[in-house]
Amino acid sequence: MTPLMVLLTGRRARLRWLHLIVGGALLMPYFLVGTVVVGLYAPGTNAFTSLSAQLAAFSYALPMAAVTALLPTARLLSVAAARALCGLPPERPLADGPAGSRQARVRTAAWFTLHVGLGGIISGMTLALVPFAGCVMALPFVPALRDSAARDLRPVLDHTWVLVLAPPAGAAMLVALAGCAAAAGALLADRAPVLLGPAPEDRLAAAERRAAELAVRNRLARELHDSVGHALSAVTLQAGAARRVLDRDPEFVRQALTAIEETTRRTVGELDAVLGLLRQGTDGSDAFAGPGLDALGGLLARCGVPVRYTADGDPGTVPGPVSAEAYRIVQEGLSNALRHGVAGSPVRLRVGVGPRELTIVLDSALSPRPAVARPGGGRGLTGIAERALLLGGTTEAGPRDDGVWRLAARLPLGPVVTFPSSARRAGM
């Protein structure tokens, strides 16, 4: 098949032709109203037989179509039809969702008017020219057609050269029709990204959705880091201690193995919950509610390091989101103490619940030996700072002059977060 035939009759050309026919069908209600208007101003005029009346009805139909296309949902239908039938390249995306701004609605109205206008013309040409071209091509072979022709045309049809040229003339009409349809379809495909493409507010909404998705992934990554990282640190420490006293203290080994079993079972449950969110594609805002301060006793009992815990106030009165983030902050602080603190040195933890804020202070002895860098590690303190920041709080972490590493966090208990609603819903 030659490139010209592909251009005129290929799959893309046929789809675009169908798109134009759909436009012609959408124009019909407006055109019928236009014929009524023409009849009011020119009584006795038949808009279906008079070319001038048809053009007048067409001119009335287009403004009515433009007005109805100002509705926000008109863009949804236009975009769906254009994506399915216009053969647009993937690098020229169209907008998603209804038109929100005035500019978007005006552009949609311009597109709809262009679509139904060209569609009405091509549909009319298709309905009229295809049967006419078929009759012209059949003239040499069907005498009844020649006999039924108008009286003025019969002498012309008696010439042999007219009958010889009739089939190619009819074929040329069909080719011309296909060319007009291809040109109109190409014009629509060229204008679709301009008139139906994303407006500035659509791009902003898409950027917000992308930011929300990244925030969800970041939150789940923090949950995995804090939960699994702490569990692995505790299990490693307990397994190492058990190995060293395996022959001397079987009771200690039994307790260590029990703690390892409980820690891994709990961590597997949390890991399943996070992976379930990833598989389901949820927004992660409320679906994964981790443990709170009410579970702090179990965490301290199995963390693998002695902890001196002091609570000022009632941790049970802390709001759920703040309580969950506070639990993770304490968990990550204990993990750091396990990795970098002095082995066997107790950790001092104080949780204070005030009228307006929750304070967490965790002190651990700083090991004199340098910490061993872990590939991909070093994100724990960053995660703590992110958790506090997104609640409107602050954190401080670092060594003190007395050889103590202190982690301090202040979390407000009231609704003080000022981040965008989409970010809060995503759990940024």
GROMACS .gro file of C-alpha atoms in nm:
model
  428
    1MET     CA    1   0.000   0.000   0.000
    2THR     CA    2   0.141   0.338  -0.102
    3PRO     CA    3   0.201   0.610   0.156
    4LEU     CA    4  -0.081   0.813   0.004
    5MET     CA    5  -0.328   0.528   0.046
    6VAL     CA    6  -0.214   0.478   0.405
    7LEU     CA    7  -0.263   0.849   0.467
    8LEU     CA    8  -0.614   0.843   0.321
    9THR     CA    9  -0.746   0.503   0.422
   10GLY     CA   10  -0.513   0.371   0.695
   11ARG     CA   11  -0.632   0.283   1.044
   12ARG     CA   12  -0.554   0.625   1.184
   13ALA     CA   13  -0.736   0.795   0.896
   14ARG     CA   14  -1.041   0.572   0.948
   15LEU     CA   15  -1.049   0.648   1.322
   16ARG     CA   16  -1.024   1.020   1.255
   17TRP     CA   17  -1.301   0.994   0.998
   18LEU     CA   18  -1.516   0.822   1.259
   19HIS     CA   19  -1.429   1.101   1.502
   20LEU     CA   20  -1.560   1.352   1.247
   21ILE     CA   21  -1.878   1.150   1.198
   22VAL     CA   22  -1.929   1.161   1.575
   23GLY     CA   23  -1.889   1.537   1.557
   24GLY     CA   24  -2.151   1.551   1.286
   25ALA     CA   25  -2.389   1.348   1.499
   26LEU     CA   26  -2.330   1.584   1.793
   27LEU     CA   27  -2.409   1.879   1.567
   28MET     CA   28  -2.749   1.745   1.460
   29PRO     CA   29  -2.954   1.866   1.763
   30TYR     CA   30  -2.812   2.216   1.724
   31PHE     CA   31  -2.867   2.206   1.348
   32LEU     CA   32  -3.231   2.107   1.394
   33VAL     CA   33  -3.282   2.401   1.631
   34GLY     CA   34  -3.113   2.619   1.370
   35THR     CA   35  -3.361   2.503   1.105
   36VAL     CA   36  -3.643   2.607   1.336
   37VAL     CA   37  -3.487   2.953   1.371
   38VAL     CA   38  -3.448   2.977   0.993
   39GLY     CA   39  -3.813   2.881   0.952
   40LEU     CA   40  -3.919   3.160   1.184
   41TYR     CA   41  -3.739   3.423   0.977
   42ALA     CA   42  -3.810   3.269   0.636
   43PRO     CA   43  -4.147   3.091   0.643
   44GLY     CA   44  -4.191   2.829   0.377
   45THR     CA   45  -3.815   2.768   0.339
   46ASN     CA   46  -3.710   2.404   0.355
   47ALA     CA   47  -3.372   2.390   0.525
   48PHE     CA   48  -3.318   2.036   0.396
   49THR     CA   49  -3.345   2.131   0.027
   50SER     CA   50  -3.219   2.489   0.022
   51LEU     CA   51  -2.842   2.530   0.040
   52SER     CA   52  -2.868   2.885   0.172
   53ALA     CA   53  -3.107   2.774   0.445
   54GLN     CA   54  -2.872   2.492   0.539
   55LEU     CA   55  -2.581   2.734   0.569
   56ALA     CA   56  -2.793   2.966   0.782
   57ALA     CA   57  -2.898   2.682   1.011
   58PHE     CA   58  -2.533   2.575   1.034
   59SER     CA   59  -2.431   2.927   1.134
   60TYR     CA   60  -2.694   2.928   1.411
   61ALA     CA   61  -2.592   2.580   1.533
   62LEU     CA   62  -2.225   2.656   1.598
   63PRO     CA   63  -2.275   2.931   1.861
   64MET     CA   64  -2.527   2.714   2.044
   65ALA     CA   65  -2.277   2.429   2.048
   66ALA     CA   66  -2.006   2.662   2.183
   67VAL     CA   67  -2.229   2.779   2.468
   68THR     CA   68  -2.317   2.427   2.583
   69ALA     CA   69  -1.949   2.329   2.568
   70LEU     CA   70  -1.873   2.583   2.842
   71LEU     CA   71  -1.997   2.329   3.096
   72PRO     CA   72  -1.701   2.185   3.295
   73THR     CA   73  -1.787   1.824   3.210
   74ALA     CA   74  -1.772   1.891   2.835
   75ARG     CA   75  -1.394   1.853   2.846
   76LEU     CA   76  -1.422   1.502   2.989
   77LEU     CA   77  -1.623   1.381   2.688
   78SER     CA   78  -1.411   1.567   2.435
   79VAL     CA   79  -1.086   1.435   2.580
   80ALA     CA   80  -1.216   1.077   2.587
   81ALA     CA   81  -1.321   1.094   2.222
   82ALA     CA   82  -0.998   1.262   2.113
   83ARG     CA   83  -0.779   1.009   2.292
   84ALA     CA   84  -0.965   0.716   2.139
   85LEU     CA   85  -1.002   0.841   1.782
   86CYS     CA   86  -0.761   1.125   1.702
   87GLY     CA   87  -0.442   0.917   1.701
   88LEU     CA   88  -0.247   1.162   1.915
   89PRO     CA   89   0.123   1.100   1.985
   90PRO     CA   90   0.198   1.010   2.348
   91GLU     CA   91   0.428   1.307   2.396
   92ARG     CA   92   0.131   1.544   2.355
   93PRO     CA   93  -0.091   1.467   2.656
   94LEU     CA   94  -0.444   1.591   2.712
   95ALA     CA   95  -0.592   1.721   3.035
   96ASP     CA   96  -0.760   1.498   3.292
   97GLY     CA   97  -1.076   1.595   3.471
   98PRO     CA   98  -1.339   1.861   3.403
   99ALA     CA   99  -1.245   2.215   3.302
  100GLY     CA  100  -1.213   2.424   3.613
  101SER     CA  101  -1.097   2.768   3.508
  102ARG     CA  102  -1.258   3.009   3.266
  103GLN     CA  103  -0.965   2.976   3.027
  104ALA     CA  104  -0.999   2.597   3.019
  105ARG     CA  105  -1.373   2.618   2.952
  106VAL     CA  106  -1.323   2.867   2.669
  107ARG     CA  107  -1.061   2.645   2.507
  108THR     CA  108  -1.290   2.344   2.541
  109ALA     CA  109  -1.573   2.540   2.378
  110ALA     CA  110  -1.343   2.633   2.091
  111TRP     CA  111  -1.245   2.269   2.046
  112PHE     CA  112  -1.603   2.145   2.057
  113THR     CA  113  -1.713   2.407   1.803
  114LEU     CA  114  -1.428   2.310   1.572
  115HIS     CA  115  -1.507   1.941   1.616
  116VAL     CA  116  -1.879   1.963   1.543
  117GLY     CA  117  -1.826   2.219   1.266
  118LEU     CA  118  -1.577   2.008   1.072
  119GLY     CA  119  -1.769   1.695   1.166
  120GLY     CA  120  -2.091   1.840   1.025
  121ILE     CA  121  -1.921   1.931   0.697
  122ILE     CA  122  -1.749   1.594   0.654
  123SER     CA  123  -2.062   1.405   0.760
  124GLY     CA  124  -2.271   1.596   0.506
  125MET     CA  125  -2.013   1.532   0.235
  126THR     CA  126  -2.007   1.164   0.325
  127LEU     CA  127  -2.384   1.128   0.316
  128ALA     CA  128  -2.416   1.312  -0.016
  129LEU     CA  129  -2.097   1.233  -0.206
  130VAL     CA  130  -2.063   0.859  -0.143
  131PRO     CA  131  -2.396   0.757  -0.304
  132PHE     CA  132  -2.353   1.017  -0.581
  133ALA     CA  133  -2.002   0.889  -0.663
  134GLY     CA  134  -2.135   0.533  -0.662
  135CYS     CA  135  -2.406   0.625  -0.912
  136VAL     CA  136  -2.153   0.804  -1.135
  137MET     CA  137  -1.924   0.499  -1.136
  138ALA     CA  138  -2.219   0.273  -1.220
  139LEU     CA  139  -2.346   0.482  -1.517
  140PRO     CA  140  -2.172   0.276  -1.789
  141PHE     CA  141  -2.301  -0.051  -1.642
  142VAL     CA  142  -2.658   0.034  -1.536
  143PRO     CA  143  -2.874   0.173  -1.821
  144ALA     CA  144  -3.156   0.240  -1.577
  145LEU     CA  145  -2.943   0.507  -1.413
  146ARG     CA  146  -2.892   0.684  -1.746
  147ASP     CA  147  -3.263   0.664  -1.823
  148SER     CA  148  -3.354   0.811  -1.485
  149ALA     CA  149  -3.118   1.106  -1.525
  150ALA     CA  150  -3.252   1.454  -1.579
  151ARG     CA  151  -3.373   1.536  -1.930
  152ASP     CA  152  -3.097   1.793  -1.981
  153LEU     CA  153  -2.829   1.534  -1.894
  154ARG     CA  154  -2.946   1.253  -2.118
  155PRO     CA  155  -2.784   1.390  -2.437
  156VAL     CA  156  -2.453   1.421  -2.252
  157LEU     CA  157  -2.472   1.067  -2.122
  158ASP     CA  158  -2.513   0.939  -2.480
  159HIS     CA  159  -2.148   1.024  -2.552
  160THR     CA  160  -1.913   0.729  -2.518
  161TRP     CA  161  -1.630   0.936  -2.369
  162VAL     CA  162  -1.858   1.049  -2.086
  163LEU     CA  163  -1.934   0.691  -1.994
  164VAL     CA  164  -1.565   0.600  -2.014
  165LEU     CA  165  -1.469   0.882  -1.778
  166ALA     CA  166  -1.756   0.822  -1.536
  167PRO     CA  167  -1.589   0.547  -1.325
  168PRO     CA  168  -1.260   0.737  -1.272
  169ALA     CA  169  -1.457   1.054  -1.204
  170GLY     CA  170  -1.657   0.877  -0.932
  171ALA     CA  171  -1.337   0.730  -0.785
  172ALA     CA  172  -1.179   1.077  -0.788
  173MET     CA  173  -1.475   1.207  -0.589
  174LEU     CA  174  -1.422   0.940  -0.324
  175VAL     CA  175  -1.049   1.014  -0.310
  176ALA     CA  176  -1.125   1.383  -0.271
  177LEU     CA  177  -1.367   1.303   0.010
  178ALA     CA  178  -1.103   1.089   0.181
  179GLY     CA  179  -0.852   1.370   0.139
  180CYS     CA  180  -1.089   1.624   0.294
  181ALA     CA  181  -1.159   1.388   0.585
  182ALA     CA  182  -0.787   1.323   0.637
  183ALA     CA  183  -0.709   1.696   0.632
  184ALA     CA  184  -0.991   1.775   0.877
  185GLY     CA  185  -0.883   1.488   1.106
  186ALA     CA  186  -0.520   1.605   1.097
  187LEU     CA  187  -0.633   1.958   1.186
  188LEU     CA  188  -0.828   1.829   1.485
  189ALA     CA  189  -0.534   1.614   1.598
  190ASP     CA  190  -0.303   1.915   1.572
  191ARG     CA  191  -0.535   2.141   1.772
  192ALA     CA  192  -0.634   1.887   2.038
  193PRO     CA  193  -0.323   1.931   2.261
  194VAL     CA  194  -0.359   2.309   2.235
  195LEU     CA  195  -0.730   2.331   2.315
  196LEU     CA  196  -0.768   2.020   2.532
  197GLY     CA  197  -0.421   2.014   2.683
  198PRO     CA  198  -0.360   2.073   3.054
  199ALA     CA  199  -0.408   2.429   3.175
  200PRO     CA  200  -0.176   2.579   3.440
  201GLU     CA  201  -0.412   2.472   3.718
  202ASP     CA  202  -0.416   2.118   3.575
  203ARG     CA  203  -0.037   2.107   3.583
  204LEU     CA  204  -0.043   2.237   3.940
  205ALA     CA  205  -0.295   1.970   4.040
  206ALA     CA  206  -0.081   1.701   3.874
  207ALA     CA  207   0.226   1.829   4.059
  208GLU     CA  208   0.035   1.818   4.389
  209ARG     CA  209  -0.077   1.461   4.321
  210ARG     CA  210   0.280   1.363   4.241
  211ALA     CA  211   0.404   1.532   4.557
  212ALA     CA  212   0.138   1.350   4.759
  213GLU     CA  213   0.242   1.016   4.609
  214LEU     CA  214   0.607   1.086   4.689
  215ALA     CA  215   0.507   1.186   5.041
  216VAL     CA  216   0.324   0.856   5.088
  217ARG     CA  217   0.628   0.663   4.965
  218ASN     CA  218   0.850   0.868   5.194
  219ARG     CA  219   0.626   0.795   5.491
  220LEU     CA  220   0.618   0.423   5.421
  221ALA     CA  221   0.995   0.426   5.378
  222ARG     CA  222   1.028   0.587   5.720
  223GLU     CA  223   0.798   0.327   5.873
  224LEU     CA  224   1.003   0.045   5.724
  225HIS     CA  225   1.330   0.206   5.827
  226ASP     CA  226   1.224   0.269   6.184
  227SER     CA  227   1.041  -0.058   6.244
  228VAL     CA  228   1.262  -0.304   6.058
  229GLY     CA  229   1.586  -0.121   6.135
  230HIS     CA  230   1.516  -0.118   6.506
  231ALA     CA  231   1.414  -0.484   6.504
  232LEU     CA  232   1.728  -0.590   6.321
  233SER     CA  233   1.948  -0.391   6.557
  234ALA     CA  234   1.779  -0.544   6.862
  235VAL     CA  235   1.789  -0.895   6.720
  236THR     CA  236   2.155  -0.861   6.624
  237LEU     CA  237   2.248  -0.741   6.970
  238GLN     CA  238   2.048  -1.013   7.147
  239ALA     CA  239   2.180  -1.287   6.920
  240GLY     CA  240   2.538  -1.173   6.975
  241ALA     CA  241   2.494  -1.164   7.352
  242ALA     CA  242   2.334  -1.509   7.350
  243ARG     CA  243   2.616  -1.651   7.142
  244ARG     CA  244   2.879  -1.524   7.385
  245VAL     CA  245   2.714  -1.689   7.691
  246LEU     CA  246   2.571  -1.994   7.516
  247ASP     CA  247   2.770  -2.241   7.729
  248ARG     CA  248   2.760  -2.048   8.058
  249ASP     CA  249   2.406  -1.909   8.093
  250PRO     CA  250   2.136  -2.115   7.916
  251GLU     CA  251   1.859  -1.918   8.089
  252PHE     CA  252   1.984  -1.591   7.942
  253VAL     CA  253   2.005  -1.755   7.600
  254ARG     CA  254   1.646  -1.875   7.636
  255GLN     CA  255   1.528  -1.524   7.724
  256ALA     CA  256   1.721  -1.376   7.434
  257LEU     CA  257   1.570  -1.623   7.187
  258THR     CA  258   1.223  -1.547   7.322
  259ALA     CA  259   1.283  -1.176   7.276
  260ILE     CA  260   1.412  -1.237   6.922
  261GLU     CA  261   1.101  -1.440   6.840
  262GLU     CA  262   0.866  -1.172   6.972
  263THR     CA  263   1.053  -0.893   6.796
  264THR     CA  264   1.059  -1.067   6.458
  265ARG     CA  265   0.693  -1.168   6.480
  266ARG     CA  266   0.586  -0.812   6.556
  267THR     CA  267   0.809  -0.670   6.283
  268VAL     CA  268   0.678  -0.913   6.024
  269GLY     CA  269   0.325  -0.797   6.104
  270GLU     CA  270   0.422  -0.432   6.057
  271LEU     CA  271   0.610  -0.518   5.738
  272ASP     CA  272   0.303  -0.696   5.599
  273ALA     CA  273   0.090  -0.391   5.679
  274VAL     CA  274   0.323  -0.154   5.493
  275LEU     CA  275   0.363  -0.385   5.194
  276GLY     CA  276  -0.015  -0.425   5.182
  277LEU     CA  277  -0.048  -0.049   5.145
  278LEU     CA  278   0.204  -0.052   4.862
  279ARG     CA  279   0.017  -0.329   4.680
  280GLN     CA  280  -0.322  -0.163   4.724
  281GLY     CA  281  -0.203   0.179   4.616
  282THR     CA  282  -0.374   0.350   4.910
  283ASP     CA  283  -0.294   0.707   5.003
  284GLY     CA  284  -0.153   0.587   5.334
  285SER     CA  285  -0.312   0.869   5.533
  286ASP     CA  286  -0.512   0.665   5.782
  287ALA     CA  287  -0.468   0.304   5.674
  288PHE     CA  288  -0.138   0.245   5.856
  289ALA     CA  289  -0.172   0.359   6.214
  290GLY     CA  290   0.141   0.233   6.388
  291PRO     CA  291   0.175   0.172   6.762
  292GLY     CA  292   0.157   0.467   7.000
  293LEU     CA  293   0.289   0.559   7.340
  294ASP     CA  294   0.059   0.302   7.500
  295ALA     CA  295   0.285   0.034   7.344
  296LEU     CA  296   0.603   0.196   7.476
  297GLY     CA  297   0.637  -0.055   7.761
  298GLY     CA  298   0.665  -0.348   7.523
  299LEU     CA  299   0.920  -0.162   7.311
  300LEU     CA  300   1.140  -0.086   7.611
  301ALA     CA  301   1.119  -0.444   7.735
  302ARG     CA  302   1.246  -0.596   7.412
  303CYS     CA  303   1.472  -0.320   7.280
  304GLY     CA  304   1.789  -0.499   7.390
  305VAL     CA  305   1.928  -0.218   7.606
  306PRO     CA  306   1.847  -0.124   7.968
  307VAL     CA  307   1.624   0.184   7.983
  308ARG     CA  308   1.543   0.412   8.275
  309TYR     CA  309   1.203   0.546   8.179
  310THR     CA  310   1.031   0.844   8.338
  311ALA     CA  311   0.689   0.971   8.236
  312ASP     CA  312   0.558   1.315   8.335
  313GLY     CA  313   0.186   1.337   8.272
  314ASP     CA  314  -0.042   1.078   8.114
  315PRO     CA  315   0.082   0.953   7.773
  316GLY     CA  316  -0.265   0.805   7.714
  317THR     CA  317  -0.404   1.156   7.662
  318VAL     CA  318  -0.177   1.227   7.365
  319PRO     CA  319  -0.368   1.242   7.031
  320GLY     CA  320  -0.328   0.935   6.811
  321PRO     CA  321  -0.116   1.083   6.528
  322VAL     CA  322   0.122   1.251   6.774
  323SER     CA  323   0.140   0.936   6.986
  324ALA     CA  324   0.229   0.721   6.682
  325GLU     CA  325   0.503   0.958   6.567
  326ALA     CA  326   0.639   0.986   6.923
  327TYR     CA  327   0.662   0.605   6.942
  328ARG     CA  328   0.865   0.598   6.620
  329ILE     CA  329   1.094   0.874   6.744
  330VAL     CA  330   1.166   0.681   7.062
  331GLN     CA  331   1.215   0.363   6.860
  332GLU     CA  332   1.469   0.526   6.631
  333GLY     CA  333   1.648   0.683   6.929
  334LEU     CA  334   1.683   0.341   7.090
  335SER     CA  335   1.809   0.198   6.762
  336ASN     CA  336   2.081   0.463   6.752
  337ALA     CA  337   2.172   0.383   7.112
  338LEU     CA  338   2.200   0.014   7.019
  339ARG     CA  339   2.422   0.083   6.720
  340HIS     CA  340   2.646   0.359   6.852
  341GLY     CA  341   2.617   0.363   7.231
  342VAL     CA  342   2.828   0.193   7.497
  343ALA     CA  343   2.727  -0.173   7.528
  344GLY     CA  344   2.533  -0.238   7.849
  345SER     CA  345   2.511   0.130   7.940
  346PRO     CA  346   2.156   0.226   8.040
  347VAL     CA  347   1.957   0.473   7.835
  348ARG     CA  348   1.760   0.745   8.011
  349LEU     CA  349   1.424   0.825   7.854
  350ARG     CA  350   1.186   1.096   7.973
  351VAL     CA  351   0.846   1.159   7.815
  352GLY     CA  352   0.666   1.469   7.935
  353VAL     CA  353   0.304   1.545   7.848
  354GLY     CA  354   0.225   1.911   7.896
  355PRO     CA  355  -0.089   2.111   7.821
  356ARG     CA  356   0.037   2.215   7.478
  357GLU     CA  357   0.327   1.994   7.380
  358LEU     CA  358   0.487   1.655   7.423
  359THR     CA  359   0.858   1.641   7.504
  360ILE     CA  360   1.086   1.345   7.451
  361VAL     CA  361   1.441   1.339   7.585
  362LEU     CA  362   1.660   1.033   7.533
  363ASP     CA  363   2.017   1.024   7.670
  364SER     CA  364   2.267   0.749   7.595
  365ALA     CA  365   2.635   0.709   7.665
  366LEU     CA  366   2.842   0.800   7.361
  367SER     CA  367   3.077   0.525   7.252
  368PRO     CA  368   3.442   0.637   7.221
  369ARG     CA  369   3.496   0.411   6.920
  370PRO     CA  370   3.391   0.546   6.579
  371ALA     CA  371   3.067   0.412   6.438
  372VAL     CA  372   3.088   0.179   6.141
  373ALA     CA  373   2.918   0.328   5.837
  374ARG     CA  374   2.638   0.118   5.693
  375PRO     CA  375   2.566   0.121   5.319
  376GLY     CA  376   2.251   0.323   5.261
  377GLY     CA  377   2.231   0.413   5.632
  378GLY     CA  378   2.228   0.744   5.811
  379ARG     CA  379   1.860   0.828   5.750
  380GLY     CA  380   1.734   0.776   6.106
  381LEU     CA  381   1.790   1.129   6.239
  382THR     CA  382   1.655   1.273   5.914
  383GLY     CA  383   1.340   1.067   5.956
  384ILE     CA  384   1.301   1.186   6.315
  385ALA     CA  385   1.334   1.548   6.205
  386GLU     CA  386   1.076   1.495   5.928
  387ARG     CA  387   0.828   1.337   6.167
  388ALA     CA  388   0.858   1.626   6.411
  389LEU     CA  389   0.849   1.893   6.140
  390LEU     CA  390   0.530   1.763   5.985
  391LEU     CA  391   0.362   1.786   6.325
  392GLY     CA  392   0.487   2.140   6.368
  393GLY     CA  393   0.753   2.036   6.618
  394THR     CA  394   1.132   2.046   6.648
  395THR     CA  395   1.414   1.804   6.725
  396GLU     CA  396   1.772   1.832   6.844
  397ALA     CA  397   2.033   1.558   6.837
  398GLY     CA  398   2.402   1.557   6.913
  399PRO     CA  399   2.676   1.495   7.169
  400ARG     CA  400   2.708   1.693   7.491
  401ASP     CA  401   3.017   1.793   7.684
  402ASP     CA  402   2.956   1.522   7.946
  403GLY     CA  403   2.989   1.240   7.691
  404VAL     CA  404   2.617   1.185   7.650
  405TRP     CA  405   2.435   1.170   7.320
  406ARG     CA  406   2.101   1.348   7.360
  407LEU     CA  407   1.798   1.326   7.136
  408ALA     CA  408   1.528   1.581   7.223
  409ALA     CA  409   1.196   1.631   7.046
  410ARG     CA  410   0.909   1.872   7.105
  411LEU     CA  411   0.575   1.788   6.946
  412PRO     CA  412   0.272   2.021   6.973
  413LEU     CA  413  -0.050   1.861   7.089
  414GLY     CA  414  -0.280   2.104   6.908
  415PRO     CA  415  -0.367   2.144   6.537
  416VAL     CA  416  -0.074   2.369   6.451
  417VAL     CA  417   0.035   2.211   6.124
  418THR     CA  418   0.015   2.458   5.834
  419PHE     CA  419   0.106   2.232   5.544
  420PRO     CA  420  -0.127   2.196   5.240
  421SER     CA  421  -0.423   1.966   5.288
  422SER     CA  422  -0.307   1.734   5.011
  423ALA     CA  423   0.024   1.685   5.190
  424ARG     CA  424  -0.144   1.617   5.523
  425ARG     CA  425  -0.381   1.366   5.364
  426ALA     CA  426  -0.082   1.193   5.208
  427GLY     CA  427   0.102   1.167   5.539
  428MET     CA  428   0.394   1.383   5.439
   0.00000   0.00000   0.00000
